[in-house]
Short mmCIF file of C-alpha atoms in Angstrom, two decimals:
data_model
loop_
_atom_site.label_atom_id
_atom_site.label_comp_id
_atom_site.label_asym_id
_atom_site.label_seq_id
_atom_site.Cartn_x
_atom_site.Cartn_y
_atom_site.Cartn_z
CA MET A 1 52.47 55.91 27.13
CA TYR A 2 52.58 56.63 30.97
CA LYS A 3 52.90 54.38 33.90
CA GLU A 4 49.48 54.94 35.34
CA GLY A 5 47.82 54.31 31.98
CA ARG A 6 49.75 50.91 31.64
CA GLU A 7 48.99 49.60 35.05
CA SER A 8 45.11 50.38 34.32
CA ARG A 9 45.33 48.76 31.05
CA LYS A 10 46.89 45.64 32.83
CA ALA A 11 44.32 45.56 35.42
CA VAL A 12 41.64 45.63 32.75
CA GLU A 13 43.23 42.73 30.69
CA LEU A 14 43.78 40.70 33.93
CA ALA A 15 39.79 41.15 34.54
CA ARG A 16 39.20 40.29 31.07
CA ASP A 17 41.31 37.00 31.38
CA ARG A 18 39.38 36.20 34.45
CA VAL A 19 35.90 36.27 33.05
CA ALA A 20 37.01 34.46 29.96
CA LYS A 21 38.23 31.62 32.20
CA ALA A 22 35.24 31.35 34.40
CA ILE A 23 32.82 30.68 31.32
CA GLY A 24 35.41 28.79 29.13
CA ALA A 25 35.81 31.51 26.55
CA GLU A 26 38.90 33.37 24.99
CA PRO A 27 40.01 36.91 26.47
CA ASN A 28 39.32 38.45 23.17
CA GLU A 29 35.54 37.35 23.07
CA ILE A 30 35.00 39.16 26.10
CA TYR A 31 33.82 42.98 26.15
CA PHE A 32 32.98 45.11 29.22
CA THR A 33 29.95 47.00 29.51
CA SER A 34 27.79 49.10 32.05
CA SER A 35 25.23 46.27 32.94
CA GLY A 36 23.62 43.00 31.91
CA THR A 37 20.70 45.21 30.56
CA GLU A 38 23.36 47.00 28.13
CA SER A 39 24.85 43.59 27.09
CA ASP A 40 21.28 42.21 26.16
CA ASN A 41 20.57 45.32 24.26
CA TRP A 42 23.81 45.23 22.45
CA VAL A 43 23.10 41.57 21.10
CA LEU A 44 19.39 42.17 20.24
CA ARG A 45 20.03 45.40 18.63
CA GLY A 46 23.34 44.68 16.89
CA ILE A 47 22.55 41.33 15.34
CA SER A 48 21.14 43.12 11.97
CA THR A 49 21.88 40.84 9.21
CA LYS A 50 20.68 40.56 5.72
CA LYS A 51 18.95 37.28 6.24
CA GLY A 52 16.06 38.82 7.97
CA LYS A 53 14.39 40.35 11.08
CA HIS A 54 12.97 37.58 13.03
CA ILE A 55 14.03 36.91 16.53
CA ILE A 56 12.77 34.19 18.80
CA THR A 57 12.71 34.60 22.83
CA SER A 58 10.31 33.43 25.57
CA SER A 59 7.48 34.89 27.40
CA ILE A 60 9.33 35.00 30.70
CA GLU A 61 12.46 36.87 29.87
CA HIS A 62 13.99 39.79 31.84
CA PRO A 63 12.50 43.10 30.79
CA ALA A 64 15.96 44.03 29.21
CA VAL A 65 15.11 41.46 26.60
CA LEU A 66 11.28 41.75 26.50
CA GLU A 67 11.05 45.66 26.41
CA THR A 68 13.72 45.75 23.66
CA CYS A 69 12.13 43.21 21.51
CA LYS A 70 8.92 45.26 21.75
CA ASP A 71 10.87 48.44 20.65
CA LEU A 72 12.37 46.38 17.83
CA GLU A 73 8.79 45.32 16.45
CA LYS A 74 8.08 48.91 16.18
CA LYS A 75 11.18 49.02 13.81
CA GLY A 76 9.96 46.25 11.60
CA TYR A 77 11.33 43.17 13.37
CA GLU A 78 9.14 40.34 14.07
CA VAL A 79 9.43 38.42 17.37
CA THR A 80 8.13 35.06 18.31
CA TYR A 81 7.32 34.79 22.12
CA LEU A 82 7.39 31.07 23.08
CA PRO A 83 5.39 30.11 25.95
CA VAL A 84 6.59 27.96 28.94
CA ASP A 85 5.14 25.10 30.81
CA GLU A 86 4.05 25.13 34.44
CA ASP A 87 7.40 25.02 35.80
CA GLY A 88 8.66 27.86 33.61
CA LEU A 89 10.45 25.72 31.15
CA VAL A 90 10.95 26.57 27.26
CA SER A 91 10.71 23.46 24.97
CA PRO A 92 13.61 22.73 22.84
CA GLN A 93 11.19 21.38 20.26
CA MET A 94 9.19 24.42 20.33
CA VAL A 95 12.45 26.77 19.62
CA LYS A 96 13.24 24.43 16.69
CA ASP A 97 9.93 24.65 15.26
CA ALA A 98 10.11 28.44 15.53
CA ILE A 99 13.02 28.91 13.63
CA ARG A 100 12.64 30.00 10.09
CA ASP A 101 14.86 30.94 7.12
CA ASP A 102 14.67 34.53 8.20
CA THR A 103 15.47 33.98 11.88
CA ILE A 104 18.65 36.01 12.96
CA LEU A 105 18.67 35.25 16.66
CA VAL A 106 17.42 33.12 19.49
CA SER A 107 17.37 34.75 23.02
CA ILE A 108 16.59 32.35 25.86
CA MET A 109 17.63 33.27 29.54
CA PHE A 110 19.69 30.71 31.27
CA ALA A 111 17.89 30.99 34.41
CA ASN A 112 14.79 32.89 35.38
CA ASN A 113 15.17 35.74 38.04
CA GLU A 114 11.92 35.50 39.39
CA ILE A 115 10.96 31.79 39.73
CA GLY A 116 14.80 30.44 39.37
CA THR A 117 13.96 27.90 36.69
CA ILE A 118 17.15 26.93 34.79
CA GLN A 119 16.58 26.38 31.00
CA PRO A 120 17.69 23.50 28.86
CA VAL A 121 20.47 25.74 27.51
CA ALA A 122 22.60 23.00 26.22
CA GLU A 123 19.72 21.42 24.06
CA ILE A 124 18.71 24.67 22.68
CA GLY A 125 22.33 25.63 21.99
CA GLN A 126 22.71 22.33 19.73
CA ILE A 127 19.52 23.14 18.03
CA CYS A 128 20.66 26.48 17.18
CA LYS A 129 23.98 25.39 16.17
CA SER A 130 22.79 22.64 13.81
CA MET A 131 20.41 25.30 12.09
CA GLY A 132 22.78 27.98 11.75
CA VAL A 133 21.20 30.44 14.18
CA PRO A 134 23.30 32.47 16.79
CA PHE A 135 22.17 31.92 20.19
CA HIS A 136 22.02 34.47 22.95
CA THR A 137 21.35 33.58 26.72
CA ASP A 138 20.78 36.15 29.47
CA ALA A 139 22.81 34.62 32.23
CA VAL A 140 22.87 37.25 34.70
CA GLN A 141 21.19 35.01 37.26
CA ALA A 142 23.40 31.96 36.35
CA VAL A 143 26.97 33.37 36.28
CA GLY A 144 28.60 32.52 39.81
CA ASN A 145 25.67 30.15 40.58
CA VAL A 146 26.03 27.33 38.31
CA PRO A 147 29.06 26.04 36.08
CA ILE A 148 28.98 27.34 32.40
CA ASN A 149 31.22 26.77 29.64
CA VAL A 150 29.96 28.66 26.37
CA LYS A 151 31.74 26.20 23.94
CA GLU A 152 30.13 22.98 25.45
CA LEU A 153 26.96 24.60 25.57
CA ASN A 154 27.04 26.18 22.06
CA ILE A 155 26.37 29.85 23.35
CA ASP A 156 27.18 32.46 20.75
CA PHE A 157 26.40 35.42 23.21
CA LEU A 158 26.23 35.86 26.84
CA SER A 159 25.26 38.69 29.06
CA MET A 160 26.34 38.94 32.73
CA SER A 161 26.18 41.54 35.51
CA ALA A 162 28.75 41.78 38.36
CA HIS A 163 26.44 42.69 41.18
CA LYS A 164 24.86 39.28 40.86
CA PHE A 165 28.01 37.64 41.99
CA TYR A 166 29.05 39.96 44.68
CA GLY A 167 31.03 42.38 42.07
CA PRO A 168 30.26 46.25 42.08
CA LYS A 169 27.07 47.63 40.47
CA GLY A 170 27.20 49.51 37.22
CA VAL A 171 29.40 47.06 35.21
CA GLY A 172 28.50 44.06 33.07
CA ALA A 173 30.17 42.00 30.61
CA LEU A 174 29.26 40.52 27.12
CA TYR A 175 30.72 37.12 25.60
CA VAL A 176 30.71 37.19 21.86
CA ARG A 177 31.72 34.13 20.16
CA LYS A 178 34.86 34.50 17.79
CA GLY A 179 33.86 35.22 14.30
CA LEU A 180 30.34 36.68 15.07
CA ARG A 181 29.88 40.46 14.39
CA LEU A 182 27.62 42.90 16.31
CA SER A 183 27.13 46.61 15.12
CA ASN A 184 28.55 48.98 17.75
CA PHE A 185 25.86 49.74 20.35
CA LEU A 186 27.76 53.03 21.34
CA THR A 187 29.54 54.96 18.78
CA GLY A 188 32.44 57.40 19.74
CA GLY A 189 36.00 56.45 20.93
CA HIS A 190 37.77 53.24 20.15
CA GLN A 191 37.55 51.63 23.55
CA GLU A 192 36.99 47.72 23.57
CA ARG A 193 38.93 47.12 20.74
CA GLY A 194 36.77 49.71 18.82
CA ARG A 195 33.42 47.81 19.46
CA ARG A 196 32.20 49.85 22.48
CA ALA A 197 32.86 53.54 22.67
CA SER A 198 33.15 55.09 26.21
CA THR A 199 35.83 55.60 28.80
CA GLU A 200 36.28 52.29 30.68
CA ASN A 201 35.03 51.90 34.29
CA VAL A 202 38.49 50.54 35.17
CA PRO A 203 37.47 50.14 39.13
CA GLY A 204 34.19 48.34 38.19
CA ILE A 205 35.75 46.15 35.56
CA VAL A 206 38.75 45.18 37.92
CA GLY A 207 35.80 44.40 40.59
CA LEU A 208 33.93 42.41 38.16
CA GLY A 209 37.17 40.18 37.22
CA LYS A 210 38.07 39.58 40.81
CA ALA A 211 34.38 39.03 41.85
CA ILE A 212 33.88 36.23 38.80
CA GLU A 213 37.32 34.34 39.84
CA ILE A 214 35.98 34.15 43.47
CA ALA A 215 32.25 33.19 42.50
CA THR A 216 33.46 30.31 40.12
CA SER A 217 36.09 28.79 42.17
CA ASP A 218 35.00 25.70 43.78
CA ILE A 219 31.48 26.41 42.57
CA GLU A 220 30.07 23.08 42.96
CA SER A 221 30.48 23.08 46.80
CA LYS A 222 29.24 26.60 47.12
CA SER A 223 26.13 25.63 45.10
CA ALA A 224 25.59 22.44 47.36
CA TYR A 225 25.69 24.75 50.38
CA LEU A 226 22.92 27.01 48.84
CA ARG A 227 20.80 23.97 47.73
CA LYS A 228 20.72 23.06 51.33
CA LEU A 229 19.39 26.31 52.54
CA ARG A 230 16.86 26.31 49.64
CA ASN A 231 15.72 22.82 50.26
CA ARG A 232 15.39 23.58 54.01
CA ALA A 233 13.09 26.59 53.21
CA ILE A 234 11.19 24.86 50.80
CA GLU A 235 10.63 21.66 53.00
CA ARG A 236 9.52 23.54 56.00
CA ILE A 237 7.20 26.22 54.09
CA GLU A 238 5.27 23.27 52.16
CA LYS A 239 5.13 21.48 55.63
CA GLU A 240 4.22 24.02 57.83
CA ILE A 241 2.13 26.70 56.06
CA PRO A 242 -0.99 25.54 54.08
CA TYR A 243 -2.35 26.68 50.85
CA VAL A 244 1.19 27.55 49.43
CA LYS A 245 2.48 26.65 45.80
CA LEU A 246 6.19 26.36 44.89
CA ASN A 247 6.74 28.41 41.67
CA GLY A 248 9.40 27.25 39.22
CA HIS A 249 11.06 23.71 38.62
CA ARG A 250 11.62 21.75 41.66
CA GLU A 251 15.05 20.54 40.94
CA LYS A 252 15.95 22.63 37.74
CA ARG A 253 16.45 25.97 39.63
CA LEU A 254 18.91 28.24 40.94
CA PRO A 255 20.48 26.83 44.18
CA GLY A 256 19.74 29.61 46.31
CA HIS A 257 16.18 30.52 44.94
CA VAL A 258 12.70 30.09 46.28
CA ASN A 259 9.56 31.43 45.15
CA PHE A 260 6.07 30.61 46.71
CA SER A 261 2.48 31.86 46.20
CA PHE A 262 0.62 32.08 49.32
CA ARG A 263 -3.37 31.85 48.70
CA TYR A 264 -5.61 34.42 50.32
CA ILE A 265 -3.25 37.04 51.06
CA GLU A 266 -1.28 39.72 49.21
CA GLY A 267 2.31 39.51 48.52
CA GLU A 268 3.12 43.36 49.17
CA SER A 269 1.65 42.91 52.85
CA ILE A 270 4.07 39.75 53.39
CA LEU A 271 6.99 41.95 52.31
CA LEU A 272 6.18 44.91 54.51
CA MET A 273 5.86 42.64 57.59
CA LEU A 274 8.89 40.84 56.54
CA ASP A 275 10.90 44.11 56.33
CA LEU A 276 9.82 45.16 60.10
CA ASN A 277 11.32 41.81 61.14
CA GLY A 278 14.82 42.90 59.29
CA ILE A 279 14.05 40.39 56.40
CA ALA A 280 14.69 41.70 52.63
CA ALA A 281 12.57 39.68 50.19
CA SER A 282 10.71 40.37 47.01
CA SER A 283 7.25 39.76 45.45
CA GLY A 284 8.62 39.78 42.00
CA SER A 285 11.28 41.23 39.83
CA ALA A 286 13.52 43.72 41.63
CA CYS A 287 13.45 45.65 38.40
CA SER A 288 9.76 46.23 38.92
CA SER A 289 9.44 46.59 42.74
CA GLY A 290 6.76 48.90 43.75
CA SER A 291 4.61 47.81 40.58
CA LEU A 292 1.03 46.70 41.29
CA ASP A 293 0.84 44.55 38.34
CA PRO A 294 1.14 40.82 38.63
CA SER A 295 4.45 39.15 37.59
CA HIS A 296 4.27 38.42 33.91
CA VAL A 297 6.43 35.30 34.67
CA LEU A 298 3.75 34.06 37.19
CA LEU A 299 1.01 34.69 34.69
CA ALA A 300 3.08 32.91 32.05
CA ILE A 301 3.24 29.72 34.11
CA GLY A 302 -0.33 29.82 34.44
CA LEU A 303 -1.05 31.46 37.78
CA SER A 304 -4.31 33.49 38.35
CA HIS A 305 -3.99 37.12 39.12
CA GLU A 306 -5.06 36.48 42.65
CA VAL A 307 -2.50 33.98 43.20
CA ALA A 308 0.27 35.69 41.50
CA HIS A 309 -0.39 38.68 43.71
CA GLY A 310 0.39 36.57 46.67
CA SER A 311 3.93 35.64 45.70
CA LEU A 312 7.08 35.81 47.54
CA ARG A 313 10.80 35.44 46.27
CA LEU A 314 13.42 34.52 48.68
CA THR A 315 17.26 34.39 47.49
CA PHE A 316 19.92 33.03 49.72
CA GLY A 317 23.55 33.73 49.50
CA ARG A 318 27.07 32.41 50.72
CA ASP A 319 26.67 34.24 54.08
CA ASN A 320 23.34 32.95 54.95
CA THR A 321 23.10 30.34 57.56
CA MET A 322 20.62 27.43 58.56
CA GLU A 323 19.59 29.23 61.53
CA GLU A 324 18.72 32.29 59.31
CA ILE A 325 16.67 30.27 57.24
CA ASP A 326 14.80 28.90 60.29
CA PHE A 327 14.24 32.51 61.54
CA VAL A 328 12.99 33.57 58.14
CA VAL A 329 10.39 30.49 57.87
CA ASP A 330 9.33 30.99 61.70
CA LYS A 331 8.42 34.70 61.16
CA LEU A 332 6.81 33.90 57.83
CA LYS A 333 4.34 31.30 59.42
CA GLU A 334 3.55 34.17 62.04
CA ILE A 335 3.01 36.70 59.24
CA VAL A 336 1.06 34.31 57.08
CA GLU A 337 -1.18 33.34 59.89
CA ARG A 338 -1.65 36.89 60.91
CA LEU A 339 -2.61 38.20 57.28
CA ARG A 340 -4.94 35.29 56.79
CA PHE A 341 -6.89 35.93 59.91
CA MET A 342 -7.50 39.49 58.66
CA SER A 343 -8.57 38.23 55.14
CA PRO A 344 -12.35 37.59 54.47
CA LEU A 345 -11.23 35.45 51.53
CA TYR A 346 -9.64 33.01 54.22
CA GLU A 347 -12.19 33.27 56.58
CA GLY A 348 -14.70 31.62 53.86
CA VAL A 349 -12.00 29.02 53.60
CA GLU A 350 -11.82 28.22 57.30
CA LYS A 351 -15.49 27.86 57.43
CA GLU A 352 -15.53 25.21 54.64
CA VAL A 353 -12.68 23.23 56.37
#
């Protein structure tokens, strides 16, 4: 009833309007969460119906989906993990063939966080709609990078996280198509229209709303700029560094995303030397940085353990320049050459050549 509370409520609802507008939804279809991970969990754990306990997903999902599915299997659910092709694409026909009478959810990510491949979301959404199965997409990597309209794409649930489009960390959102129900992920108070208990993170929510408004304004020109940076990096790396492989689809990929495998050297060594030159990069998912296990995504697209270990992920943002791309590639050339010079595996290759 007091002024400060009314102002906070108004700010939260403005953020809800902005999120809805950004993805072609209605404000009452948007729920705020703590992260994309929570949003994924809410859908997977809250979709319980009398129809059955069968869920369909892919083998290259984010751990927020894969680990949750594994936990659900322990509780009596059956999960079908669809394979992907060498570019990391899920086949819509495989999705259709996997749907059964007891299927309660299809969860396929919009774009992969490690290799950047964008999935055929529209086709999968249409199949799910025609067969009466709810469709969820983890769009954490896609929101703010590519245009999204949940109605046109027949998406029933969509997860997002603010920090992926320059918003604050620790806040996310979930789109739930009107008419669909999820059991409450958190029980307690009556926040988020009684669907998600917990005091609202008002500053985070306001930041998310403003960030998504900025990120999706003139998104086509912003994406075009990132594609120029991405294509420049890909072109130079493939032309100037031997024994490399681009991972992910060449065209159907996030605009600012590059993933390469470099034969005969370790990705961790590349990262350390890039860091010494002021370049921040990754050898796989940021959520598993520090892990010595090869990426499950790279193994799923058919790479050997050896080649997968030599992977490097570079992601570019709105503030990067073409000069910075050239700087990164120049340093990468030096680093790869130096590491291969010390590699006994590469010494054998040199002799063969």
